[in-house]
Short mmCIF file of C-alpha atoms and ligand atoms in Angstrom, two decimals:
data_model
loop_
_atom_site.label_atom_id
_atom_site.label_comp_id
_atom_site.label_asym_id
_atom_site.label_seq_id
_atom_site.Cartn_x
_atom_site.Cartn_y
_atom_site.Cartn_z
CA UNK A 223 61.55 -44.00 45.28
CA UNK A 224 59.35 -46.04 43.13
CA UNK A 225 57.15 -47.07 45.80
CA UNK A 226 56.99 -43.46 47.26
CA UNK A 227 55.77 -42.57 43.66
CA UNK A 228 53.43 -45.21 43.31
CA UNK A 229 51.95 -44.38 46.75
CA UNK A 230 51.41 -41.09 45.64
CA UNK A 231 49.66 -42.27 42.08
CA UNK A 232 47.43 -44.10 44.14
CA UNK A 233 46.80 -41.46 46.78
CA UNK A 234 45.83 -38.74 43.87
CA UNK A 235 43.99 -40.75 41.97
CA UNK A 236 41.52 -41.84 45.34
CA UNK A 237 41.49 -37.75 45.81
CA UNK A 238 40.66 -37.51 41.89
CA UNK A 239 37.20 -39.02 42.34
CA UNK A 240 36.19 -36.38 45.01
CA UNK A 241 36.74 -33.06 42.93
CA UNK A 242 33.98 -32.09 41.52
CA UNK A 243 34.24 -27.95 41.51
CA UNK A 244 36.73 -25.12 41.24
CA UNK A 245 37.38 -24.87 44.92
CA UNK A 246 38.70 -28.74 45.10
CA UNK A 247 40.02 -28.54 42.20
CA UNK A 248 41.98 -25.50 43.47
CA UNK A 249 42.69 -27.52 46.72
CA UNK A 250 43.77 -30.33 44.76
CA UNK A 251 46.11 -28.69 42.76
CA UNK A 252 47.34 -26.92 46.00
CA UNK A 253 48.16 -30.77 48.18
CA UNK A 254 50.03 -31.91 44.24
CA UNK A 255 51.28 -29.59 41.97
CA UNK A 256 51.74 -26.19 44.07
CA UNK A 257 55.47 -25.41 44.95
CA UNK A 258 54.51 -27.33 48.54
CA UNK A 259 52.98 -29.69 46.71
CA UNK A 260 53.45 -33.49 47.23
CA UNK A 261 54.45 -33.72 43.24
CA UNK A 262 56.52 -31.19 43.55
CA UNK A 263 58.02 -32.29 46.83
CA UNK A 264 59.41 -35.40 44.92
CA UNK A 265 61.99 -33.25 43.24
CA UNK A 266 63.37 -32.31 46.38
CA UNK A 267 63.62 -36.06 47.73
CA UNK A 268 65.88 -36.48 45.23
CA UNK A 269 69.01 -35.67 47.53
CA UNK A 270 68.40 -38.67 49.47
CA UNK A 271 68.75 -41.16 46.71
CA UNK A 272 71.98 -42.73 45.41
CA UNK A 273 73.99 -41.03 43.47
CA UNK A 274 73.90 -43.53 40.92
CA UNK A 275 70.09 -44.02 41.42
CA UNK A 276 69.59 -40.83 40.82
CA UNK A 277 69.09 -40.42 37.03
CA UNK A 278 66.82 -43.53 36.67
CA UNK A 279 64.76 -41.82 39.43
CA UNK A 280 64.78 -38.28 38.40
CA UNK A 281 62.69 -39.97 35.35
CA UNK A 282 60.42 -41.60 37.26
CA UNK A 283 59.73 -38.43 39.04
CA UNK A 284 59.49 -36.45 35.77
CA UNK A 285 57.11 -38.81 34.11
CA UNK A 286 54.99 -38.70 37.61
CA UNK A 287 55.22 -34.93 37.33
CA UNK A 288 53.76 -35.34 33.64
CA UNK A 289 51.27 -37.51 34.76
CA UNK A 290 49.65 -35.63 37.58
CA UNK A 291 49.30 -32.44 35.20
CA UNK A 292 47.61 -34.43 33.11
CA UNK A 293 45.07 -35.49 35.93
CA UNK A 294 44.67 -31.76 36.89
CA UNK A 295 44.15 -30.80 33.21
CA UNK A 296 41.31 -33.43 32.49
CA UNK A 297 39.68 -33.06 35.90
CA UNK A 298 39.82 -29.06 35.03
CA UNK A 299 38.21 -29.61 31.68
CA UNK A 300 35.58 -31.78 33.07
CA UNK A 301 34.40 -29.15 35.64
CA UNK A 302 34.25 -26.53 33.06
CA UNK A 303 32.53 -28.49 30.71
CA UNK A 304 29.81 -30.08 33.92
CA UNK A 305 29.76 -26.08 34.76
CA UNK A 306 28.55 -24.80 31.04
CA UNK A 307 26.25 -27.57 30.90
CA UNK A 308 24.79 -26.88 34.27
CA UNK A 309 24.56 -23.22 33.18
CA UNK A 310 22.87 -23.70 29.58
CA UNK A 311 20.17 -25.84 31.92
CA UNK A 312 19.62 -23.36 33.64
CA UNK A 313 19.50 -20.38 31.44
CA UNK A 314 17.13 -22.84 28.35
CA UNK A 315 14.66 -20.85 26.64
CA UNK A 316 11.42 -22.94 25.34
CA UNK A 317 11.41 -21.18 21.99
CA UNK A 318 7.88 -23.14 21.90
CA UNK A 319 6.27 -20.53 24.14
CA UNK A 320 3.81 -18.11 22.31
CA UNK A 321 5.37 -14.58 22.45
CA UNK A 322 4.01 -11.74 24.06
CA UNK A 323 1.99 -10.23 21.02
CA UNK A 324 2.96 -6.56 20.04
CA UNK A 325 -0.56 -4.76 18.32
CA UNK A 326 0.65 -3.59 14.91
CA UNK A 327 -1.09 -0.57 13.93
CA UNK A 328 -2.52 -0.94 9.89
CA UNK A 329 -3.61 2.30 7.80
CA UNK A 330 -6.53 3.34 7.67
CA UNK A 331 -9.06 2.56 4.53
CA UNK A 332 -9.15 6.14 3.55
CA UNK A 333 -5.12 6.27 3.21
CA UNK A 334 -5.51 2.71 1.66
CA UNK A 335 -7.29 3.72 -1.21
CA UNK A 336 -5.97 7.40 -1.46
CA UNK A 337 -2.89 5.48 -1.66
CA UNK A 338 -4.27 3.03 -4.22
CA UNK A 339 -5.80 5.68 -6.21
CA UNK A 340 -2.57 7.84 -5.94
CA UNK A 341 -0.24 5.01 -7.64
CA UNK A 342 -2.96 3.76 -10.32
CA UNK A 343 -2.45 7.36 -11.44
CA UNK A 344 0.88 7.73 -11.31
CA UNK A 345 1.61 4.54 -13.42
CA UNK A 346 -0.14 6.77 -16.02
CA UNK A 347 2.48 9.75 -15.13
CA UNK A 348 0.55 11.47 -12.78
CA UNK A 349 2.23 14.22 -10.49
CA UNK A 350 0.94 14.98 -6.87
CA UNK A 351 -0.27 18.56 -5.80
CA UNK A 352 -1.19 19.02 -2.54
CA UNK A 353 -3.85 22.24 -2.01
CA UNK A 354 -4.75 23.57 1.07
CA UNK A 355 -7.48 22.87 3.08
CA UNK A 356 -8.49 26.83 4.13
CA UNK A 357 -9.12 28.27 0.79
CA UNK A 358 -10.07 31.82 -0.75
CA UNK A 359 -13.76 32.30 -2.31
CA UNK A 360 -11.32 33.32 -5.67
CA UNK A 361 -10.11 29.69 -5.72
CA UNK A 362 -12.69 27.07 -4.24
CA UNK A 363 -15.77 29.11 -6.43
CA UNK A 364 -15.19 32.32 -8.81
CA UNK A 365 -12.25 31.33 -11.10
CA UNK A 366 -13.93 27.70 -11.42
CA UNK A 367 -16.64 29.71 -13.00
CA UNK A 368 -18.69 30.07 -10.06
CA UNK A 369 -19.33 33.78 -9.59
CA UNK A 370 -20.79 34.98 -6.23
CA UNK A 371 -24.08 34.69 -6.18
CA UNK A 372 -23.93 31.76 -8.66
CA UNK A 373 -26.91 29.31 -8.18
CA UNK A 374 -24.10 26.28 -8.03
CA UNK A 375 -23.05 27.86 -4.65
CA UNK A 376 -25.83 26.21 -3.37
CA UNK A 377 -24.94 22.94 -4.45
CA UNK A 378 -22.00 22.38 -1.64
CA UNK A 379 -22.91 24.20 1.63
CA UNK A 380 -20.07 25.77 2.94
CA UNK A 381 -18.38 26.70 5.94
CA UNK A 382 -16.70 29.87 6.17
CA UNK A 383 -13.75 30.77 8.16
CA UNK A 384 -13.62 34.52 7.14
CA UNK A 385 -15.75 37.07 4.50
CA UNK A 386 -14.36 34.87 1.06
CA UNK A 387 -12.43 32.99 3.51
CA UNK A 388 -13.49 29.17 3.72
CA UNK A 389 -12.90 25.75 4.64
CA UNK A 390 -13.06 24.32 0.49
CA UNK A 391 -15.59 22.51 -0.52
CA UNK A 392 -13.78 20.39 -2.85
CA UNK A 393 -10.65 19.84 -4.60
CA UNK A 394 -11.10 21.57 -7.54
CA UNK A 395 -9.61 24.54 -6.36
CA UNK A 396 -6.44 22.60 -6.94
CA UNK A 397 -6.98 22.88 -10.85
CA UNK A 398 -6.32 26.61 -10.25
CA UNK A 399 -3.51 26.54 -8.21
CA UNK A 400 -1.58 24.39 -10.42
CA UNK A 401 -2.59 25.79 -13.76
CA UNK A 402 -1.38 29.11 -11.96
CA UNK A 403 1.86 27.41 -11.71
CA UNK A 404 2.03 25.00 -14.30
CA UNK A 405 1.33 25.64 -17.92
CA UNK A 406 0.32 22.63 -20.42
CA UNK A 407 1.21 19.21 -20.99
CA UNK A 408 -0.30 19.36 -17.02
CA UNK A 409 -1.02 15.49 -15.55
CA UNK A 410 -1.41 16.31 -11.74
CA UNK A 411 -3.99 14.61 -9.44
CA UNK A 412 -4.39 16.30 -6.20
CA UNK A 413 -5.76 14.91 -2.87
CA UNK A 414 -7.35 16.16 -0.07
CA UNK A 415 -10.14 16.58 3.10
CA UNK A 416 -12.65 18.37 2.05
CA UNK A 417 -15.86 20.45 3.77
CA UNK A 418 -19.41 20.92 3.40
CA UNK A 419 -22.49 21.66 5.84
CA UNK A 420 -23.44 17.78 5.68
CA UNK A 421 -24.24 14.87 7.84
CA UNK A 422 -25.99 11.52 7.05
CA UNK A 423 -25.52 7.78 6.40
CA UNK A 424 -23.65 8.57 3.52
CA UNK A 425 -22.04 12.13 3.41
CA UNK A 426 -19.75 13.48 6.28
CA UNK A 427 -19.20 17.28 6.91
CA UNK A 428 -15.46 16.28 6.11
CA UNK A 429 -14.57 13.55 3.81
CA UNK A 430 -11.68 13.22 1.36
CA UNK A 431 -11.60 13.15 -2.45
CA UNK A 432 -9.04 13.05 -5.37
CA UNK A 433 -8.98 15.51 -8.42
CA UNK A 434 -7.47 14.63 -11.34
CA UNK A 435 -6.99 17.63 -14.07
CA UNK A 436 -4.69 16.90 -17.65
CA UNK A 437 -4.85 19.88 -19.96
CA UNK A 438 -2.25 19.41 -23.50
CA UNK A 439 -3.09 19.95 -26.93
CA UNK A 440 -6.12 17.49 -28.33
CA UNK A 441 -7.80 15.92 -25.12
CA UNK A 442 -10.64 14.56 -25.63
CA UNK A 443 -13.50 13.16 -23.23
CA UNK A 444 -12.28 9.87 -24.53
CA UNK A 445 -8.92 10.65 -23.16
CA UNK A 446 -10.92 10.77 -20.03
CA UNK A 447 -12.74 7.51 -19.92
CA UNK A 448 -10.23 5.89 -21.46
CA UNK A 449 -8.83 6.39 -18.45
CA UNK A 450 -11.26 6.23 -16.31
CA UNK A 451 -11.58 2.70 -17.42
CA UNK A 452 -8.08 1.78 -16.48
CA UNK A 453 -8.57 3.48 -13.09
CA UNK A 454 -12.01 1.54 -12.03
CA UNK A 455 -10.54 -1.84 -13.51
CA UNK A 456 -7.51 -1.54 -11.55
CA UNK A 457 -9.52 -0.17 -8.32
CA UNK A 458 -12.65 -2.94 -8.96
CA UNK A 459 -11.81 -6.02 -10.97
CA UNK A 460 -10.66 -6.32 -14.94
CA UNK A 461 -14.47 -6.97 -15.97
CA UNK A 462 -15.72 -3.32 -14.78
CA UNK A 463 -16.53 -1.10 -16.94
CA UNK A 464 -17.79 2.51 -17.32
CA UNK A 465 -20.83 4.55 -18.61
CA UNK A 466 -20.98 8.32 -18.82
CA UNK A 467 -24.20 10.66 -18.03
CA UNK A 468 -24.78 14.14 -18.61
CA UNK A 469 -24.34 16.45 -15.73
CA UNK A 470 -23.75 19.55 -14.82
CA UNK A 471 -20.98 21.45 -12.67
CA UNK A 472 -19.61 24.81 -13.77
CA UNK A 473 -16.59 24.49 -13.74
CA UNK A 474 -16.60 21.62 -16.79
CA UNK A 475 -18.27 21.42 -20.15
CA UNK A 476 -19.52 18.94 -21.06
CA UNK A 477 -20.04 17.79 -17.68
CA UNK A 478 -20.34 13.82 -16.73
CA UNK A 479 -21.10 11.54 -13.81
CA UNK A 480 -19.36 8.67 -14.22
CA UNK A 481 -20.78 4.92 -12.98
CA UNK A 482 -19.62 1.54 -12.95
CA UNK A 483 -20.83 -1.37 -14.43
CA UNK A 484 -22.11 -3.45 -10.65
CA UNK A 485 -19.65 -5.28 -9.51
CA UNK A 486 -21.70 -6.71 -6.91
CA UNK A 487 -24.22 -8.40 -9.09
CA UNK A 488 -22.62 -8.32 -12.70
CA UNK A 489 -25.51 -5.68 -13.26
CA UNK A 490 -28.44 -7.93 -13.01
CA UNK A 491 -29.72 -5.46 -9.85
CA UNK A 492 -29.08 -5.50 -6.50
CA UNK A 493 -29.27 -3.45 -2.99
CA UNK A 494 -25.51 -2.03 -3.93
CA UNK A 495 -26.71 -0.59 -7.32
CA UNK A 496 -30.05 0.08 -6.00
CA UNK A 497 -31.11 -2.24 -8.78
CA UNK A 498 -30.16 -0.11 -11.45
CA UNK A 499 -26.86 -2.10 -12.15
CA UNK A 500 -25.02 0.58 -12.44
CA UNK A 501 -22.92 2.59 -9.57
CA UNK A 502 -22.03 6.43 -9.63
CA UNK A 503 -18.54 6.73 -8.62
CA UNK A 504 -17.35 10.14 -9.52
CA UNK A 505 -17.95 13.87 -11.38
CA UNK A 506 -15.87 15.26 -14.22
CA UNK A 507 -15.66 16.36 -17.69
CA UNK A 508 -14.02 18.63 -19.39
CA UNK A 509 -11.93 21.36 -18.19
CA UNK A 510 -14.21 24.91 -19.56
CA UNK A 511 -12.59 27.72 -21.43
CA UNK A 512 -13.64 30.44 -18.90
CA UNK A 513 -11.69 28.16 -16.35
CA UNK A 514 -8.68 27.85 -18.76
CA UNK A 515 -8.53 31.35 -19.87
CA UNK A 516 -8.96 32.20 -16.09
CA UNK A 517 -5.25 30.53 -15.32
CA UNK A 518 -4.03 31.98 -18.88
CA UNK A 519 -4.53 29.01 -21.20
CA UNK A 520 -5.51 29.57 -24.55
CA UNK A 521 -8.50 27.27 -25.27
CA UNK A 522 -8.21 27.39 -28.71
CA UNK A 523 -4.79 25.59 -28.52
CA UNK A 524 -5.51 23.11 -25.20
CA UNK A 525 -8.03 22.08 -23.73
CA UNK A 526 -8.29 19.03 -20.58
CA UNK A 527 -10.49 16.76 -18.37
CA UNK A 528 -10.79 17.10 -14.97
CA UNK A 529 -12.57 14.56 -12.42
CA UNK A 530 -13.35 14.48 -8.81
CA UNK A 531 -13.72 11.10 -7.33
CA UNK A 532 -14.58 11.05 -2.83
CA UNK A 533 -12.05 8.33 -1.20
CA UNK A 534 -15.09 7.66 0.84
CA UNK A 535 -16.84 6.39 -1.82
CA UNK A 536 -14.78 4.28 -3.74
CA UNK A 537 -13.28 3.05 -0.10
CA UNK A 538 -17.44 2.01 1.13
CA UNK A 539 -18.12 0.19 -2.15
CA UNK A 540 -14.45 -1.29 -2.40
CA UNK A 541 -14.66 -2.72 1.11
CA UNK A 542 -18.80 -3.22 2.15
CA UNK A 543 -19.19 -0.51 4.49
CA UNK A 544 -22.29 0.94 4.54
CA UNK A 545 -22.11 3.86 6.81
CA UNK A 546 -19.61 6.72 6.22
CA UNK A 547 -19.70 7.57 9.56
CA UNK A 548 -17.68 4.50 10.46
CA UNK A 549 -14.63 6.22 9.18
CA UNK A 550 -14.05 8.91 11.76
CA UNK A 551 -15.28 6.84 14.99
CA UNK A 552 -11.94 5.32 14.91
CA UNK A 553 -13.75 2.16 16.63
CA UNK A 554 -10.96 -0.49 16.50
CA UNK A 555 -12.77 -3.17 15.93
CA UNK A 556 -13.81 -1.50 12.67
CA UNK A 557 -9.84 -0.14 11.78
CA UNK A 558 -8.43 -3.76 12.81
CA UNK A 559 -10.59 -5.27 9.62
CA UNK A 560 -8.05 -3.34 6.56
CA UNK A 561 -4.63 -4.57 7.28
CA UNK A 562 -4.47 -5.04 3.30
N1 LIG B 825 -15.65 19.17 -7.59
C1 LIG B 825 -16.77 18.35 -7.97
C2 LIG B 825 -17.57 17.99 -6.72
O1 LIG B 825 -17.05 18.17 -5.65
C3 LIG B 825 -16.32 17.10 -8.68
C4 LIG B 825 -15.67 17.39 -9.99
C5 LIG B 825 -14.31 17.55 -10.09
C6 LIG B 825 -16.44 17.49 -11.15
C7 LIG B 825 -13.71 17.81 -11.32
C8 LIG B 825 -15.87 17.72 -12.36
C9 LIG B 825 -14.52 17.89 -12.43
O2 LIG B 825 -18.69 17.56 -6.79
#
């Protein structure tokens, strides 16, 4: 019997070296360990040994039994293990390779600096109002204090929709709306696209601006550069600072224009300022009675500032761009520069 084992030691472990996938491994378990298998067959041979042989054999068999699992079980682990690795070779990913770029779309500078503007503002407790864009004659002109016929008509050429219909010609029609709505302390800016008969290097028939209108009790037009001041420091640099001209729009009184000190050249004169060191960046003052008592205010208890600044503006001297019309051709090449 021992010999007969050792034969078949010797025989498996020659067939060992030449399995080398599932299907001889599955053949190999098949000739050994299956119920026909040689291994197995051993059991059976048992009958022709001694009686007295029999238990010293029966562990010779058992322990050959043990043994050729064994072999299966390594020679199964090995495959699996020579098949994963084959697989992972196959299936490697240079994570090296540049990936496939996916264009990333960035806002546009208008909604950058609307959006700039919009949370300088609201640090200071600013709401939002949002007007709309087709307005009545009552709102965009007569309750602002611009009566028909009005020689100020004439300074915003307008497009009209309807008779006292129009597309508005500014913002300010806002100050209305919300006063209607809202009565004093009122801290609302309100944004917008507005309209007028208009085309050149620097004014669009459509561009956007930003009112600003706070009516309480005691405002002052220092209340209004004051902060003004914050707003152009925070838009334009710490250093910047403001300077306020006369003006005139009906709608405020006193009225303003409001410039910066040049940020360009530190007001010494150059091509931005028009060598004048100084840049206008908005209208305002403040808010007058007739418009007050025209929402139901009492001027002799509040009074406010309002101001009007154009996105377009502040977004051409913020970033260098010298044409407004480069804003609405949507030219990528020009978009892809303000992914701020
Ligand atoms: N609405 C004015 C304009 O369009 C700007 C402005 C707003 C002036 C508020 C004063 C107060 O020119």
């Amino acid at each position: 019997m021992e010999e007969k084992i050792n034969a078949l030691r010797a025989e498996l472990e020659a067939d060992r070296a030449s399995v080398h996938n599932k299907e001889e491994l599955s053949a190999f378990w098949q000739k050994y360990l299956s119920k026909n298998g040689s291994v197995t067959g051993l059991t059976k041979s048992l009958r022709d040994v001694p009686k007295e042989d029999r238990p010293a054999a029966g562990k010779l068999i058992n322990a050959c039994k043990v043994w050729a699992e064994e072999q299966y079980q390594a020679l199964s682990d090995e495959i699996d293990a020579a098949e994963l690795a084959a697989r992972n070779k196959a299936e490697a990913i240079d994570i090296t390779l540049p990936a496939v770029r996916r264009p990333v779309g960035s806002l546009h500078p208008i909604t950058l600096v609307k959006n700039q503007i919009v949370d300088i503002f609201a640090g200071m407790g600013f709401d939002v109002f949002d007007g709309p864009e087709i307005e009545d004659d009552d709102h965009n002109f007569t309750r602002l204090n611009v009566p028909k016929n009005h020689p100020a008509r004439d300074m915003q050429d307008t497009f009209y929709v309807a008779p006292d219909i129009e597309l508005r010609t500014q913002t300010s029609g806002g100050q209305i709306r919300v006063m209607d709505q809202q009565k004093p302390p009122i801290k609302v800016l309100s944004p917008g696209r507005v309209f007028r008969s208009d085309s050149d290097a620097t004014h669009s028939p459509m561009f956007h601006q930003m009112e600003g209108l706070v009516v309480d009790r005691g405002i002052t037009l220092c209340d209004l550069q004051g902060m003004l001041d914050k707003f152009v420091q925070a838009m334009f640099g710490p250093e910047v600072k403001t300077r306020l001209r006369p003006s005139y729009f009906p709608f405020t009184e006193p009225s303003v224009e409001v410039d910066v000190f040049c940020f360009e050249c530190g007001g010494k004169g150059c091509p931005l300022c028009k060598h004048s060191g100084w840049i206008e960046v908005l209208g305002a003052g403040m808010v007058h009675q007739n418009v007050l008592r025209n929402c139901g205010i009492d001027p002799e208890v509040y009074s406010g500032f309002a101001f009007g600044i154009g996105i377009e503006r502040i977004a051409m001297l913020k970033y260098g761009i010298n044409n407004i019309g480069l804003m609405f051709e949507n030219d990528l090449r020009f978009l892809k520069q303000f992914q701020d």
